[in-house]
Short mmCIF file of C-alpha atoms in Angstrom, two decimals:
data_model
loop_
_atom_site.label_atom_id
_atom_site.label_comp_id
_atom_site.label_asym_id
_atom_site.label_seq_id
_atom_site.Cartn_x
_atom_site.Cartn_y
_atom_site.Cartn_z
CA MET A 194 -0.13 -0.33 -0.19
CA ARG A 195 3.26 2.44 0.58
CA PHE A 196 4.11 1.34 -2.69
CA LEU A 197 1.38 2.53 -3.73
CA THR A 198 0.69 5.94 -2.40
CA CYS A 199 4.79 6.43 -3.26
CA GLY A 200 3.53 5.73 -6.85
CA ALA A 201 0.09 7.99 -7.35
CA THR A 202 2.44 11.07 -5.59
CA VAL A 203 5.37 10.26 -8.25
CA ALA A 204 2.95 10.23 -10.99
CA ALA A 205 1.10 13.05 -9.14
CA ALA A 206 4.24 15.06 -9.34
CA LEU A 207 4.66 13.58 -12.22
CA MET A 208 2.21 15.10 -13.56
CA PHE A 209 2.53 18.42 -12.22
CA ALA A 210 5.84 18.56 -13.91
CA VAL A 211 4.79 18.72 -17.13
CA ALA A 212 1.35 20.52 -16.59
CA ALA A 213 3.25 23.34 -15.13
CA PRO A 214 5.29 24.47 -17.82
CA ALA A 215 2.55 23.91 -19.77
CA ALA A 216 0.57 26.08 -18.08
CA ARG A 217 3.05 28.63 -18.03
CA ALA A 218 3.54 28.72 -21.94
CA ASP A 219 -0.52 29.43 -21.70
CA SER A 220 0.74 32.22 -19.52
CA ASP A 221 3.17 33.34 -22.06
CA ARG A 222 1.13 33.10 -25.00
CA VAL A 223 -0.86 35.87 -23.36
CA LEU A 224 1.49 38.28 -22.00
CA CYS A 225 3.46 37.75 -25.42
CA ILE A 226 0.83 39.51 -27.58
CA GLY A 227 0.79 42.72 -25.76
CA ALA A 228 -2.28 42.76 -23.80
CA ARG A 229 -1.94 44.51 -20.43
CA ALA A 230 0.73 46.84 -22.43
CA ASP A 231 3.50 46.09 -19.58
CA PHE A 232 5.96 45.88 -21.60
CA ASP A 233 8.98 44.68 -19.93
CA GLY A 234 6.59 41.40 -19.36
CA GLU A 235 5.63 41.17 -22.60
CA ILE A 236 9.50 41.05 -23.85
CA ALA A 237 9.88 38.52 -20.89
CA ALA A 238 7.24 36.63 -22.22
CA CYS A 239 8.22 36.41 -25.34
CA THR A 240 11.27 35.76 -24.15
CA ARG A 241 10.34 32.38 -22.52
CA LEU A 242 8.29 31.40 -26.21
CA ILE A 243 10.91 31.90 -28.14
CA GLU A 244 13.78 30.00 -25.85
CA LEU A 245 11.31 27.09 -25.90
CA GLY A 246 12.23 26.28 -29.89
CA GLN A 247 9.04 24.17 -29.54
CA ARG A 248 7.22 26.24 -32.20
CA SER A 249 6.42 26.35 -35.67
CA ASP A 250 8.37 29.15 -38.60
CA ASN A 251 4.89 30.58 -38.21
CA ASN A 252 4.56 30.28 -34.77
CA LEU A 253 8.23 31.37 -33.89
CA ALA A 254 7.87 34.97 -36.50
CA VAL A 255 4.07 35.72 -34.00
CA ALA A 256 6.81 35.38 -30.94
CA TYR A 257 9.56 37.67 -32.27
CA TYR A 258 6.77 39.86 -34.05
CA ASP A 259 5.43 40.42 -30.95
CA ARG A 260 8.38 40.78 -28.18
CA GLY A 261 9.40 44.01 -31.56
CA ASN A 262 6.71 45.34 -30.86
CA ALA A 263 6.48 45.42 -27.20
CA PHE A 264 10.39 46.73 -28.20
CA GLN A 265 9.21 49.31 -29.81
CA GLY A 266 6.49 50.42 -27.73
CA LYS A 267 9.58 51.23 -25.54
CA GLY A 268 11.35 53.73 -27.86
CA ASP A 269 13.71 50.55 -28.03
CA PHE A 270 13.88 50.74 -32.25
CA ASP A 271 17.23 49.03 -32.63
CA HIS A 272 16.13 46.10 -31.35
CA ALA A 273 12.33 46.59 -32.72
CA ILE A 274 14.21 46.54 -35.76
CA ALA A 275 16.57 43.00 -35.40
CA ASP A 276 13.17 41.17 -34.03
CA TYR A 277 10.79 42.37 -36.70
CA THR A 278 14.15 41.46 -38.75
CA GLN A 279 13.92 37.91 -37.84
CA ALA A 280 10.30 37.29 -37.93
CA ILE A 281 10.71 37.61 -41.69
CA ALA A 282 13.09 35.82 -41.76
CA LEU A 283 11.51 33.03 -40.38
CA ASP A 284 7.82 33.79 -42.20
CA PRO A 285 8.49 36.30 -45.60
CA LYS A 286 4.62 37.23 -46.70
CA PHE A 287 4.09 38.54 -42.92
CA ALA A 288 2.84 41.79 -44.13
CA PRO A 289 2.25 43.04 -40.41
CA ALA A 290 6.15 42.79 -39.16
CA TYR A 291 7.07 44.90 -42.00
CA ASN A 292 5.08 47.43 -41.95
CA ASN A 293 6.24 47.44 -38.11
CA ARG A 294 10.17 47.26 -39.05
CA GLY A 295 8.89 49.95 -41.91
CA ASN A 296 7.67 52.74 -38.56
CA GLY A 297 10.91 51.13 -36.46
CA TYR A 298 13.55 52.88 -39.69
CA ALA A 299 10.69 56.17 -39.90
CA ALA A 300 11.05 56.10 -36.03
CA THR A 301 15.26 56.53 -36.08
CA ASP A 302 14.81 58.69 -39.34
CA ASP A 303 15.64 56.24 -42.10
CA TYR A 304 12.97 56.97 -44.39
CA ASP A 305 14.40 55.02 -47.25
CA ARG A 306 14.31 51.52 -45.07
CA ALA A 307 10.91 52.38 -44.25
CA ILE A 308 10.01 53.61 -47.31
CA ALA A 309 10.90 49.99 -49.15
CA ASP A 310 8.63 48.13 -45.93
CA PHE A 311 6.21 49.23 -46.55
CA ASP A 312 5.71 48.69 -50.17
CA GLN A 313 6.47 45.08 -49.66
CA ALA A 314 3.50 45.26 -47.43
CA ILE A 315 1.26 47.12 -49.19
CA ALA A 316 2.62 44.44 -51.85
CA LEU A 317 1.33 41.73 -49.75
CA GLU A 318 -1.54 43.55 -47.79
CA PRO A 319 -2.79 45.60 -50.63
CA LYS A 320 -5.96 46.69 -49.02
CA ASP A 321 -4.07 47.24 -45.39
CA ALA A 322 -5.04 51.57 -45.10
CA ARG A 323 -2.54 51.15 -42.06
CA ALA A 324 0.26 50.38 -44.09
CA TYR A 325 -0.53 53.79 -46.98
CA ASP A 326 -0.57 55.66 -43.95
CA SER A 327 2.79 54.62 -42.87
CA ARG A 328 4.33 55.18 -46.73
CA ALA A 329 2.23 58.86 -46.38
CA ALA A 330 3.91 60.00 -43.45
CA ALA A 331 8.01 58.45 -43.89
CA TYR A 332 7.10 60.48 -47.84
CA ASP A 333 6.41 63.26 -45.64
CA ALA A 334 8.85 63.71 -43.28
CA LYS A 335 11.29 63.49 -46.06
CA GLY A 336 9.60 66.03 -48.01
CA ASP A 337 7.31 64.08 -49.99
CA HIS A 338 5.00 66.41 -49.77
CA ASP A 339 3.22 64.80 -53.22
CA HIS A 340 3.49 61.72 -52.51
CA ALA A 341 2.28 62.03 -48.39
CA VAL A 342 -1.16 62.95 -49.90
CA ALA A 343 -1.49 59.80 -52.67
CA ASP A 344 -1.17 57.57 -49.85
CA TYR A 345 -2.90 59.44 -47.61
CA ASN A 346 -5.80 59.70 -50.32
CA GLN A 347 -5.98 55.35 -50.38
CA ALA A 348 -5.83 55.30 -46.11
CA ILE A 349 -8.28 57.12 -46.38
CA ALA A 350 -10.55 55.89 -49.19
CA LEU A 351 -9.60 52.45 -47.72
CA ASN A 352 -10.96 53.48 -44.44
CA PRO A 353 -12.45 56.76 -44.74
CA LYS A 354 -13.70 57.35 -41.37
CA ASN A 355 -10.46 57.24 -39.24
CA PRO A 356 -9.86 61.42 -38.26
CA ASP A 357 -6.39 60.20 -37.91
CA ALA A 358 -5.46 60.51 -41.12
CA TYR A 359 -7.60 63.44 -42.36
CA VAL A 360 -5.28 64.90 -39.79
CA ARG A 361 -1.84 63.98 -41.04
CA ARG A 362 -2.86 64.17 -44.75
CA GLY A 363 -4.34 68.79 -43.97
CA VAL A 364 -0.40 68.10 -42.53
CA ALA A 365 0.49 67.27 -46.21
CA TYR A 366 -1.30 69.71 -47.88
CA GLU A 367 -0.16 72.81 -45.88
CA ALA A 368 3.02 71.17 -45.67
CA ARG A 369 3.07 72.03 -49.85
CA GLY A 370 1.28 75.82 -49.03
CA ASP A 371 -2.43 73.85 -50.12
CA LEU A 372 -3.74 75.60 -47.04
CA ASN A 373 -7.60 75.40 -48.28
CA HIS A 374 -7.46 71.35 -48.43
CA ALA A 375 -5.68 71.33 -45.40
CA VAL A 376 -8.57 73.20 -43.42
CA PHE A 377 -10.67 70.93 -44.82
CA ASP A 378 -9.31 68.17 -43.98
CA PHE A 379 -8.99 69.49 -40.64
CA TYR A 380 -12.37 70.56 -40.53
CA ARG A 381 -13.84 66.28 -41.55
CA ALA A 382 -11.25 64.85 -38.85
CA LEU A 383 -13.15 67.19 -36.62
CA ALA A 384 -16.16 65.76 -37.83
CA PHE A 385 -15.27 62.29 -36.18
CA ASP A 386 -14.37 62.99 -34.24
CA PRO A 387 -14.82 66.16 -32.28
CA ARG A 388 -12.04 65.64 -29.33
CA ASN A 389 -9.76 65.86 -32.08
CA ALA A 390 -6.85 67.99 -30.35
CA GLY A 391 -4.22 67.08 -32.69
CA ALA A 392 -7.06 68.66 -35.37
CA TYR A 393 -6.92 71.52 -33.22
CA ASN A 394 -3.83 72.12 -33.12
CA ASN A 395 -3.50 71.63 -36.54
CA ARG A 396 -6.17 73.76 -37.20
CA GLY A 397 -4.68 76.27 -35.69
CA ASN A 398 -1.41 76.52 -37.39
CA VAL A 399 -3.18 77.17 -40.89
CA PHE A 400 -5.03 80.13 -40.11
CA ARG A 401 -1.67 81.03 -38.54
CA ARG A 402 -0.32 81.09 -41.83
CA GLN A 403 -3.47 82.70 -42.95
CA GLY A 404 -3.44 85.52 -40.41
CA ASP A 405 -6.44 85.11 -39.03
CA PHE A 406 -4.51 84.74 -35.09
CA ASP A 407 -7.57 85.16 -33.61
CA SER A 408 -9.06 81.75 -34.78
CA ALA A 409 -5.92 80.25 -34.31
CA ILE A 410 -5.59 80.67 -30.59
CA ALA A 411 -9.36 79.92 -30.04
CA ASP A 412 -7.94 76.70 -31.96
CA TYR A 413 -4.74 76.48 -29.54
CA THR A 414 -6.58 76.72 -26.33
CA GLU A 415 -9.30 73.84 -27.22
CA ALA A 416 -6.97 71.54 -28.58
CA ILE A 417 -5.07 72.35 -25.06
CA ALA A 418 -8.55 72.10 -23.23
CA LEU A 419 -8.87 68.44 -24.47
CA ASP A 420 -5.78 67.38 -23.69
CA PRO A 421 -3.94 69.99 -21.03
CA LYS A 422 -0.27 68.12 -22.10
CA LEU A 423 -0.74 68.56 -25.14
CA VAL A 424 3.30 70.75 -25.31
CA ILE A 425 3.10 71.16 -29.19
CA ALA A 426 -0.19 72.93 -28.30
CA TYR A 427 1.01 75.77 -25.59
CA SER A 428 4.32 75.91 -27.88
CA ASN A 429 2.10 77.19 -30.92
CA ARG A 430 -0.37 79.03 -28.64
CA GLY A 431 2.69 80.93 -27.94
CA VAL A 432 4.30 81.87 -31.20
CA VAL A 433 0.89 83.92 -32.51
CA TYR A 434 0.96 85.63 -29.09
CA GLY A 435 3.97 86.85 -30.42
CA ASP A 436 2.67 87.36 -33.36
CA LYS A 437 0.63 90.10 -31.82
CA GLY A 438 2.63 91.56 -29.49
CA GLU A 439 1.60 90.19 -26.39
CA TYR A 440 4.99 88.83 -25.58
CA ASP A 441 4.61 88.23 -21.73
CA ALA A 442 1.34 85.56 -23.27
CA ALA A 443 4.33 84.38 -25.06
CA ILE A 444 6.93 83.47 -22.77
CA ALA A 445 3.93 82.11 -19.99
CA ASP A 446 3.04 79.60 -22.60
CA ALA A 447 6.65 78.70 -23.99
CA SER A 448 7.05 78.49 -20.41
CA ARG A 449 4.34 76.03 -19.53
CA ALA A 450 5.57 74.16 -22.72
CA ILE A 451 8.89 74.12 -21.22
CA ALA A 452 7.46 72.47 -17.56
CA LEU A 453 5.90 69.81 -19.85
CA ASP A 454 8.83 68.76 -21.74
CA ALA A 455 12.23 70.44 -20.69
CA ASN A 456 13.71 69.02 -23.99
CA PHE A 457 11.87 70.75 -25.99
CA ALA A 458 13.44 72.83 -28.14
CA HIS A 459 11.40 75.08 -30.18
CA ALA A 460 9.89 75.83 -27.12
CA TYR A 461 12.38 77.83 -25.69
CA SER A 462 13.36 79.10 -29.06
CA HIS A 463 10.21 80.81 -29.62
CA ARG A 464 10.39 82.36 -25.90
CA GLY A 465 13.59 83.53 -26.83
CA ASP A 466 12.08 85.75 -29.55
CA ALA A 467 9.85 86.82 -27.27
CA TYR A 468 12.24 88.10 -24.74
CA ASP A 469 14.17 89.31 -27.98
CA ALA A 470 10.68 91.58 -29.28
CA LYS A 471 11.05 92.59 -25.88
CA GLY A 472 14.44 93.70 -25.66
CA GLU A 473 15.22 91.31 -22.86
CA PHE A 474 18.23 90.50 -25.30
CA ASP A 475 20.51 88.54 -22.60
CA GLN A 476 17.65 86.24 -21.88
CA ALA A 477 16.38 85.64 -25.85
CA VAL A 478 20.60 84.53 -25.77
CA ALA A 479 19.91 82.04 -22.93
CA ASP A 480 16.95 80.76 -24.17
CA ALA A 481 18.18 79.74 -27.88
CA SER A 482 21.39 78.24 -26.30
CA GLN A 483 19.11 76.10 -24.98
CA ALA A 484 17.44 75.06 -27.29
CA LEU A 485 21.23 74.75 -29.44
CA THR A 486 22.39 72.56 -26.97
CA LEU A 487 18.83 70.85 -27.13
CA ASP A 488 19.12 70.15 -31.20
CA PRO A 489 21.55 72.06 -32.16
CA LYS A 490 20.24 71.69 -36.22
CA LEU A 491 17.79 74.39 -35.10
CA ALA A 492 18.02 77.05 -37.79
CA SER A 493 15.19 79.25 -36.10
CA ALA A 494 17.00 78.52 -32.65
CA PHE A 495 20.03 80.49 -34.85
CA THR A 496 18.16 83.13 -36.57
CA THR A 497 16.76 83.85 -32.10
CA ARG A 498 20.01 84.45 -31.00
CA ALA A 499 21.51 85.78 -34.19
CA ALA A 500 18.86 88.95 -33.70
CA ALA A 501 19.46 88.76 -30.15
CA TYR A 502 22.61 89.79 -30.85
CA PHE A 503 21.88 92.14 -33.08
CA GLY A 504 20.42 93.96 -29.91
CA LYS A 505 23.08 94.01 -28.50
CA GLY A 506 25.19 95.71 -31.43
CA ASP A 507 27.04 92.20 -31.38
CA LEU A 508 27.07 92.33 -35.37
CA ASP A 509 30.04 89.71 -35.65
CA ASN A 510 28.02 86.72 -33.52
CA ALA A 511 24.56 87.99 -35.01
CA ILE A 512 26.34 87.49 -39.09
CA ALA A 513 28.45 84.44 -37.60
CA ASP A 514 24.47 82.48 -36.22
CA TYR A 515 22.28 84.32 -39.51
CA THR A 516 25.12 82.13 -41.36
CA GLU A 517 23.99 79.10 -39.60
CA ALA A 518 21.35 79.50 -40.14
CA ILE A 519 21.19 79.78 -43.60
CA ALA A 520 23.64 76.70 -43.85
CA LEU A 521 20.39 74.32 -42.58
CA ASP A 522 17.81 76.54 -44.28
CA PRO A 523 19.34 78.22 -47.46
CA LYS A 524 15.59 79.55 -47.82
CA SER A 525 15.49 81.25 -44.52
CA ALA A 526 14.60 84.53 -45.03
CA ALA A 527 14.24 85.63 -41.71
CA ALA A 528 18.19 85.37 -41.83
CA LEU A 529 19.03 86.36 -44.86
CA TYR A 530 17.09 89.52 -44.79
CA GLY A 531 19.15 89.08 -40.47
CA ARG A 532 22.21 88.87 -42.44
CA GLY A 533 21.73 91.08 -45.12
CA VAL A 534 21.07 94.20 -42.52
CA ALA A 535 24.32 93.65 -40.69
CA GLU A 536 26.42 93.20 -43.29
CA ILE A 537 24.87 96.85 -43.97
CA LYS A 538 25.29 97.91 -40.75
CA LYS A 539 28.49 96.91 -40.37
CA GLY A 540 29.58 99.03 -44.21
CA ASP A 541 29.73 96.22 -46.85
CA SER A 542 26.55 97.42 -48.11
CA SER A 543 26.96 94.75 -51.97
CA VAL A 544 26.91 91.72 -49.64
CA GLY A 545 24.78 93.03 -47.51
CA GLU A 546 22.55 94.19 -49.84
CA SER A 547 22.42 90.91 -52.07
CA ASP A 548 21.10 89.09 -48.75
CA VAL A 549 18.43 91.28 -48.88
CA SER A 550 17.30 91.27 -51.69
CA ALA A 551 16.86 87.75 -51.85
CA ALA A 552 15.35 87.58 -48.33
CA LEU A 553 12.11 89.51 -50.00
CA THR A 554 12.08 87.28 -52.76
CA ILE A 555 11.34 84.47 -50.44
CA GLN A 556 9.23 86.02 -48.22
CA ALA A 557 8.02 90.00 -49.39
CA ASN A 558 7.60 91.36 -45.92
CA ILE A 559 10.05 89.82 -44.20
CA ALA A 560 11.25 93.58 -42.75
CA ASP A 561 8.00 94.21 -41.09
CA ALA A 562 8.61 90.20 -39.85
CA MET A 563 11.97 91.08 -38.25
CA ALA A 564 11.53 95.11 -37.38
CA LYS A 565 9.62 93.27 -34.20
CA LEU A 566 12.80 91.53 -33.77
CA ARG A 567 14.32 95.36 -33.94
CA VAL A 568 16.55 93.94 -36.99
CA SER A 569 15.82 96.58 -39.57
CA PRO A 570 18.57 99.45 -40.90
#
């Protein structure tokens, strides 16, 4: 009897030993797909499934794909790309893996590789609106707004009730100067989703470009009401307050943006513009310098600091910063005009007048805009 009891105990133990890993694998499958939005937990669960090595190639591809999604969610794009690549190697017809690897490449500014992956995703699943939407965003980031609009058109045709696709197409329209189509898209996005803060923010951008500052401020204010942590809306509203000459309000909004995101270089640059317009040149230089520490290729920050140096009478540093801005953005009317005026003040009239002329060709009213920053002959 003892033997039988012992045997039953051993059998039960063996059953438990087999059942426990199986139960763990089932639990890991649930965790790996990202049901709980716990990225570290998902990565650990997917890794255990991968290391079991007992799955078919297709199922193993899914585990790599799911782990790639978790890495992508954490912002670890290199590991995400590696996992998507492994998923594709195991299943070369896995369209979502191409799409998400493309998103990883786009997040690291490798837009050509991103577009190639989106091309492959579309070839495999031509009815998937997400791949067109992703490819459009990559084209937009490259400055190819015509291709971006064409892809957004296709994405919207496949999924006409996605408000974010209208917002993104509106941004592409605005980037290529088609403001009427841009506004129309933002209205359409809001018709589908009246609480879409991004649509209000981007419509505000168009209103600003059209010179309708009050409507722009109203839209930014609505965006902030819907999403009080929308940093870009504070920054944009501050810029428009500056356009209106309300510099204290501009500084307050830029400061709110910085409080929400201390690494947002544009907010420092915009606040520097407002300080410059108030004649607080040292503070303007400090803010522009901080912007350039965060983003050394931010042309507008060089222009901001140059204007402050100009206000301080430091023409050499002003010219140097305007020159840096022009190197980064050769069509910057503000930088060309500012450098031209500084050169004229230094006595180099021929070179200065050439810069001023080039600036006026790009933007006819640039002299009025620069006068607000105290940059004038």
